[in-house]
CSV table of C-alpha atoms in Angstrom, one decimal:
chain,number,residue,atom,x,y,z
A,1,MET,CA,-13.0,3.1,-13.7
A,2,ASN,CA,-10.8,0.4,-15.2
A,3,THR,CA,-12.9,-2.7,-15.6
A,4,LEU,CA,-10.9,-5.1,-13.5
A,5,PRO,CA,-12.6,-7.7,-11.1
A,6,GLU,CA,-13.3,-6.6,-7.6
A,7,SER,CA,-12.4,-10.1,-6.3
A,8,PRO,CA,-9.5,-10.5,-5.7
A,9,ALA,CA,-9.1,-6.7,-6.0
A,10,ARG,CA,-6.5,-6.0,-3.3
A,11,LEU,CA,-2.9,-5.1,-2.7
A,12,ASP,CA,-0.7,-8.0,-1.5
A,13,VAL,CA,2.8,-7.3,-0.3
A,14,GLU,CA,4.7,-10.5,0.5
A,15,ASN,CA,8.0,-10.3,2.4
A,16,ILE,CA,9.5,-7.5,0.3
A,17,SER,CA,12.9,-5.9,0.9
A,18,VAL,CA,13.9,-2.7,-0.9
A,19,ALA,CA,17.2,-0.9,-1.1
A,20,TYR,CA,17.9,2.8,-2.1
A,21,ASP,CA,21.3,3.7,-3.5
A,22,GLY,CA,22.5,0.2,-2.4
A,23,GLU,CA,21.4,0.8,1.2
A,24,PRO,CA,18.7,-1.5,2.7
A,25,VAL,CA,15.6,0.6,3.5
A,26,LEU,CA,12.7,-1.8,3.9
A,27,ARG,CA,13.2,-5.3,5.3
A,28,GLU,CA,10.7,-8.2,5.1
A,29,ILE,CA,7.5,-6.2,4.8
A,30,THR,CA,4.3,-8.2,4.5
A,31,PHE,CA,0.7,-6.9,4.5
A,32,GLN,CA,-2.6,-7.3,2.6
A,33,ILE,CA,-5.0,-4.4,2.0
A,34,PRO,CA,-8.6,-5.2,1.0
A,35,HIS,CA,-10.4,-3.5,-1.9
A,36,GLY,CA,-11.5,0.0,-1.1
A,37,ALA,CA,-9.7,0.4,2.3
A,38,ARG,CA,-8.2,3.7,3.4
A,39,VAL,CA,-4.8,3.2,5.1
A,40,ALA,CA,-2.5,5.7,6.8
A,41,VAL,CA,1.3,4.9,6.5
A,42,VAL,CA,3.0,6.3,9.5
A,43,GLY,CA,6.6,6.4,10.7
A,44,PRO,CA,9.5,8.8,11.4
A,45,ASN,CA,11.4,10.5,8.7
A,46,GLY,CA,13.7,8.0,6.9
A,47,ALA,CA,11.5,5.1,7.9
A,48,GLY,CA,10.9,4.0,4.3
A,49,LYS,CA,7.4,5.3,3.6
A,50,SER,CA,8.3,7.0,0.3
A,51,THR,CA,10.5,4.0,-0.6
A,52,LEU,CA,7.4,1.7,-0.1
A,53,PHE,CA,5.3,3.8,-2.4
A,54,LYS,CA,7.9,3.9,-5.1
A,55,ALA,CA,8.3,0.1,-4.9
A,56,LEU,CA,4.5,-0.2,-5.3
A,57,VAL,CA,4.6,1.6,-8.6
A,58,GLY,CA,7.8,0.1,-9.9
A,59,LEU,CA,10.0,3.1,-9.5
A,60,LEU,CA,12.3,1.2,-7.2
A,61,PRO,CA,13.1,-2.5,-7.7
A,62,VAL,CA,12.2,-5.1,-5.0
A,63,ARG,CA,15.3,-6.9,-3.8
A,64,ALA,CA,13.3,-9.7,-2.4
A,65,GLY,CA,9.7,-10.7,-2.0
A,66,LYS,CA,6.7,-10.0,-4.3
A,67,ILE,CA,4.0,-7.4,-4.9
A,68,PHE,CA,0.6,-8.5,-6.2
A,69,ILE,CA,-2.2,-6.2,-7.5
A,70,HIS,CA,-5.5,-7.8,-8.5
A,71,ASP,CA,-3.7,-11.1,-7.6
A,72,LEU,CA,-1.3,-10.5,-10.5
A,73,PRO,CA,2.5,-9.6,-10.2
A,74,LEU,CA,3.4,-5.9,-10.2
A,75,GLY,CA,3.6,-4.7,-13.8
A,76,HIS,CA,0.4,-6.2,-15.1
A,77,HIS,CA,-1.8,-3.3,-13.9
A,78,LEU,CA,0.4,-0.3,-13.3
A,79,ASP,CA,-2.1,1.9,-15.0
A,80,CYS,CA,-4.6,1.2,-12.2
A,81,VAL,CA,-2.2,2.6,-9.5
A,82,ALA,CA,-2.0,6.4,-9.2
A,83,TYR,CA,0.9,8.0,-7.3
A,84,LEU,CA,1.2,11.5,-5.8
A,85,PRO,CA,4.8,12.1,-4.9
A,86,GLN,CA,6.0,14.6,-2.3
A,87,ARG,CA,6.1,18.2,-3.7
A,88,GLU,CA,9.9,18.5,-3.6
A,89,GLU,CA,10.2,15.6,-6.1
A,90,VAL,CA,8.4,17.5,-8.9
A,91,ASP,CA,9.9,20.0,-11.3
A,92,TRP,CA,7.4,22.7,-11.0
A,93,HIS,CA,9.2,24.9,-13.6
A,94,PHE,CA,8.6,22.5,-16.4
A,95,PRO,CA,6.8,24.4,-19.2
A,96,VAL,CA,3.5,22.7,-19.2
A,97,THR,CA,-0.1,23.8,-18.6
A,98,VAL,CA,-2.5,22.6,-16.0
A,99,ARG,CA,-4.6,20.9,-18.6
A,100,ASP,CA,-1.6,19.1,-20.1
A,101,VAL,CA,-0.6,17.8,-16.7
A,102,VAL,CA,-4.1,16.4,-16.0
A,103,LEU,CA,-4.2,14.8,-19.4
A,104,MET,CA,-1.0,12.9,-18.6
A,105,GLY,CA,-3.2,10.8,-16.3
A,106,ARG,CA,-4.9,9.4,-19.4
A,107,PHE,CA,-1.7,8.0,-21.0
A,108,GLY,CA,-2.3,4.5,-19.6
A,109,HIS,CA,-5.7,4.5,-21.4
A,110,GLN,CA,-4.3,5.4,-24.8
A,111,LYS,CA,-2.6,3.3,-27.5
A,112,TRP,CA,1.0,3.8,-28.5
A,113,LEU,CA,1.5,7.3,-29.9
A,114,GLN,CA,-2.2,8.0,-29.7
A,115,HIS,CA,-3.3,11.6,-29.0
A,116,SER,CA,-5.8,12.5,-26.3
A,117,GLY,CA,-9.3,11.9,-27.6
A,118,ARG,CA,-12.6,13.5,-26.7
A,119,ALA,CA,-13.2,10.9,-23.9
A,120,ASP,CA,-9.8,11.7,-22.4
A,121,ARG,CA,-10.4,15.4,-22.5
A,122,GLU,CA,-13.8,15.0,-20.9
A,123,VAL,CA,-12.4,12.9,-18.0
A,124,ALA,CA,-9.7,15.6,-17.6
A,125,ARG,CA,-12.3,18.4,-17.6
A,126,LYS,CA,-14.3,16.6,-14.9
A,127,SER,CA,-11.2,16.0,-12.8
A,128,LEU,CA,-10.3,19.7,-13.0
A,129,GLN,CA,-13.8,20.6,-11.9
A,130,GLN,CA,-13.7,18.2,-9.0
A,131,MET,CA,-10.5,19.8,-7.7
A,132,ASP,CA,-12.0,23.3,-8.3
A,133,ILE,CA,-9.2,24.3,-10.7
A,134,ALA,CA,-11.0,24.3,-14.0
A,135,ASP,CA,-10.5,28.1,-14.4
A,136,MET,CA,-6.7,27.5,-14.3
A,137,ALA,CA,-6.6,24.9,-17.1
A,138,ASP,CA,-4.6,27.1,-19.5
A,139,ARG,CA,-2.1,28.4,-16.9
A,140,SER,CA,1.4,27.1,-16.5
A,141,ILE,CA,1.9,25.1,-13.4
A,142,SER,CA,4.9,27.3,-12.5
A,143,GLU,CA,2.5,30.2,-11.9
A,144,LEU,CA,0.4,28.4,-9.3
A,145,SER,CA,0.7,28.4,-5.5
A,146,GLY,CA,1.8,25.3,-3.7
A,147,GLY,CA,-1.7,24.3,-2.8
A,148,GLN,CA,-3.0,24.8,-6.4
A,149,GLN,CA,-0.1,22.7,-7.8
A,150,GLN,CA,-1.0,20.0,-5.4
A,151,ARG,CA,-4.6,20.0,-6.6
A,152,VAL,CA,-3.4,19.8,-10.2
A,153,PHE,CA,-1.6,16.5,-9.4
A,154,LEU,CA,-4.6,15.2,-7.5
A,155,ALA,CA,-6.7,16.0,-10.6
A,156,ARG,CA,-4.1,14.1,-12.8
A,157,ALA,CA,-4.4,11.1,-10.5
A,158,LEU,CA,-8.2,11.3,-10.7
A,159,ALA,CA,-8.0,11.4,-14.5
A,160,GLN,CA,-6.1,8.1,-14.4
A,161,GLU,CA,-9.2,6.5,-12.9
A,162,PRO,CA,-7.1,4.4,-10.5
A,163,HIS,CA,-8.1,1.4,-8.4
A,164,ILE,CA,-5.2,2.2,-5.9
A,165,PHE,CA,-4.2,5.7,-5.0
A,166,LEU,CA,-0.9,6.4,-3.2
A,167,MET,CA,-0.4,9.8,-1.7
A,168,ASP,CA,3.0,10.7,-0.2
A,169,GLU,CA,2.6,13.5,2.5
A,170,PRO,CA,-0.3,15.3,0.7
A,171,PHE,CA,-1.1,17.5,3.7
A,172,THR,CA,2.5,18.8,4.2
A,173,GLY,CA,3.1,22.4,3.2
A,174,VAL,CA,-0.3,23.1,1.6
A,175,ASP,CA,-3.0,25.7,2.5
A,176,ALA,CA,-6.2,25.0,4.4
A,177,THR,CA,-8.2,25.0,1.2
A,178,THR,CA,-6.1,22.3,-0.4
A,179,GLN,CA,-6.3,20.2,2.8
A,180,VAL,CA,-10.1,20.4,2.8
A,181,ALA,CA,-10.2,19.6,-0.9
A,182,THR,CA,-7.9,16.5,-0.3
A,183,LEU,CA,-10.1,15.3,2.5
A,184,ALA,CA,-13.2,15.7,0.3
A,185,LEU,CA,-11.4,13.7,-2.4
A,186,LEU,CA,-10.8,10.9,0.1
A,187,ASP,CA,-14.5,10.7,0.8
A,188,HIS,CA,-15.2,10.6,-3.0
A,189,LEU,CA,-12.6,7.9,-3.5
A,190,ARG,CA,-14.2,5.8,-0.7
A,191,GLN,CA,-17.6,6.0,-2.5
A,192,GLN,CA,-15.8,4.8,-5.7
A,193,LYS,CA,-14.2,1.9,-3.7
A,194,VAL,CA,-10.7,3.1,-4.5
A,195,THR,CA,-8.0,1.7,-2.2
A,196,VAL,CA,-6.1,4.6,-0.7
A,197,LEU,CA,-2.7,4.7,1.0
A,198,ILE,CA,-1.5,8.0,2.5
A,199,SER,CA,1.8,8.6,4.3
A,200,THR,CA,1.3,11.2,7.0
A,201,HIS,CA,2.9,12.4,10.2
A,202,ASP,CA,-0.5,13.5,11.6
A,203,LEU,CA,-1.3,10.8,14.1
A,204,ASN,CA,-4.7,12.3,15.0
A,205,LEU,CA,-5.7,12.3,11.3
A,206,ALA,CA,-4.5,8.7,10.9
A,207,ALA,CA,-6.5,7.7,14.0
A,208,SER,CA,-9.7,9.5,13.0
A,209,ARG,CA,-9.9,9.3,9.2
A,210,PHE,CA,-8.5,5.9,8.3
A,211,ASP,CA,-9.6,2.3,8.4
A,212,ALA,CA,-6.2,1.0,9.2
A,213,VAL,CA,-2.7,2.2,10.1
A,214,LEU,CA,0.5,0.8,8.7
A,215,LEU,CA,3.2,1.7,11.3
A,216,LEU,CA,6.7,1.5,9.7
A,217,ASN,CA,10.3,2.0,10.6
A,218,HIS,CA,12.3,0.0,8.0
A,219,ARG,CA,10.3,-3.0,9.0
A,220,LEU,CA,6.6,-3.4,9.7
A,221,ILE,CA,5.9,-2.5,13.4
A,222,ALA,CA,2.2,-3.0,13.3
A,223,PHE,CA,-0.7,-3.0,10.8
A,224,GLY,CA,-4.4,-2.9,11.7
A,225,GLU,CA,-7.1,-0.7,13.2
A,226,PRO,CA,-5.7,2.6,14.6
A,227,LYS,CA,-6.8,1.8,18.2
A,228,LEU,CA,-4.8,-1.5,18.0
A,229,VAL,CA,-1.7,0.0,16.3
A,230,PHE,CA,-1.3,3.1,18.3
A,231,THR,CA,-0.2,1.6,21.6
A,232,PRO,CA,2.7,2.9,23.6
A,233,GLU,CA,4.7,-0.2,22.8
A,234,ASN,CA,4.3,0.1,19.1
A,235,LEU,CA,4.9,3.8,19.0
A,236,ALA,CA,8.0,3.4,21.1
A,237,GLN,CA,9.3,0.8,18.6
A,238,ALA,CA,8.6,3.2,15.7
A,239,PHE,CA,9.7,6.5,17.1
A,240,GLY,CA,12.1,5.6,19.9
A,241,SER,CA,13.3,8.7,21.7
A,242,GLN,CA,11.1,10.9,19.6
A,243,MET,CA,8.1,9.7,21.7
A,244,LEU,CA,7.1,11.0,25.1
A,245,LYS,CA,4.2,9.6,27.1
A,246,LEU,CA,2.7,12.1,29.6
A,247,PRO,CA,1.1,11.0,32.9
A,248,ASP,CA,-2.4,11.7,31.6
A,249,GLY,CA,-1.9,9.2,28.8
A,250,THR,CA,-1.2,11.7,26.1
A,251,VAL,CA,1.6,10.6,23.7
A,252,LEU,CA,3.7,13.2,22.0
A,253,VAL,CA,5.8,12.4,18.9
A,254,ASP,CA,8.3,15.1,18.4
A,255,ASP,CA,10.7,15.8,15.6
A,256,CYS,CA,9.3,13.2,13.2
A,257,CYS,CA,8.6,16.0,10.8
A,258,PRO,CA,9.9,19.6,10.1
A,259,PRO,CA,11.5,20.7,13.4
A,260,GLU,CA,9.0,23.5,14.1
A,261,GLU,CA,6.1,21.0,14.1
A,262,GLU,CA,4.9,18.7,16.9
A,263,TYR,CA,2.2,16.1,16.5
A,264,ILE,CA,0.1,14.9,19.4
A,265,LEU,CA,-2.1,11.9,19.7
A,266,LYS,CA,-4.5,12.4,22.6
A,267,GLY,CA,-6.7,9.9,24.2
A,268,LYS,CA,-5.8,7.1,21.9
A,269,VAL,CA,-3.4,5.1,24.0
A,270,LYS,CA,-3.5,4.2,27.7
């Protein structure tokens, strides 16, 4: 891991506003995430989840407010933040091998124009093994299935040895094997005290597998323990007409994702 201090080793977002193509997307967002926490970022499509992640890695400028990592302004430690974008944002036909993609995670550890050394290759090899794709190292990423491609990018992020790991919809459109591998990776990252933020539409997953939930819809609706965030009032603010509360207390959130999918949160709100 990068040898940065654990205190204060947290992510601080202070009153940020972010625009995309000139249109305001996030407004006055403030939260603090302690070192090693696992946070689910939840909200309807278009709520600004991907925009938030891109702002946290400097891909989108912050119109107002500040972002601090390790108590330093954004830009000082970008190499310690790994980002897994949504699948549709990646050019999967780019002519590169699996091994080369994973080695890209080592660029932040190398000097200018330096080639990958033995240590870099060893980290990449271990990352490939951890994601169970070592036998695919010499294959082109374009030849792989969607789930295999996802594991390649997870291995690349692992090779980066991040302190903060951002995953944008990692469970969408992948096979069961990749879902299991991703959940296992989350457990590994917890042991390594890596801070993890994952955007997801799966409310059950967010409630059962995460320390905290950040509920977002252009502004911060709520942030805290799942049982405190997933209230009918908060969900109604986030999802509006997409939310339906049944007489037995079950809350259904419909059409927040692909139309054919429906996500249900049972027994979490009264």
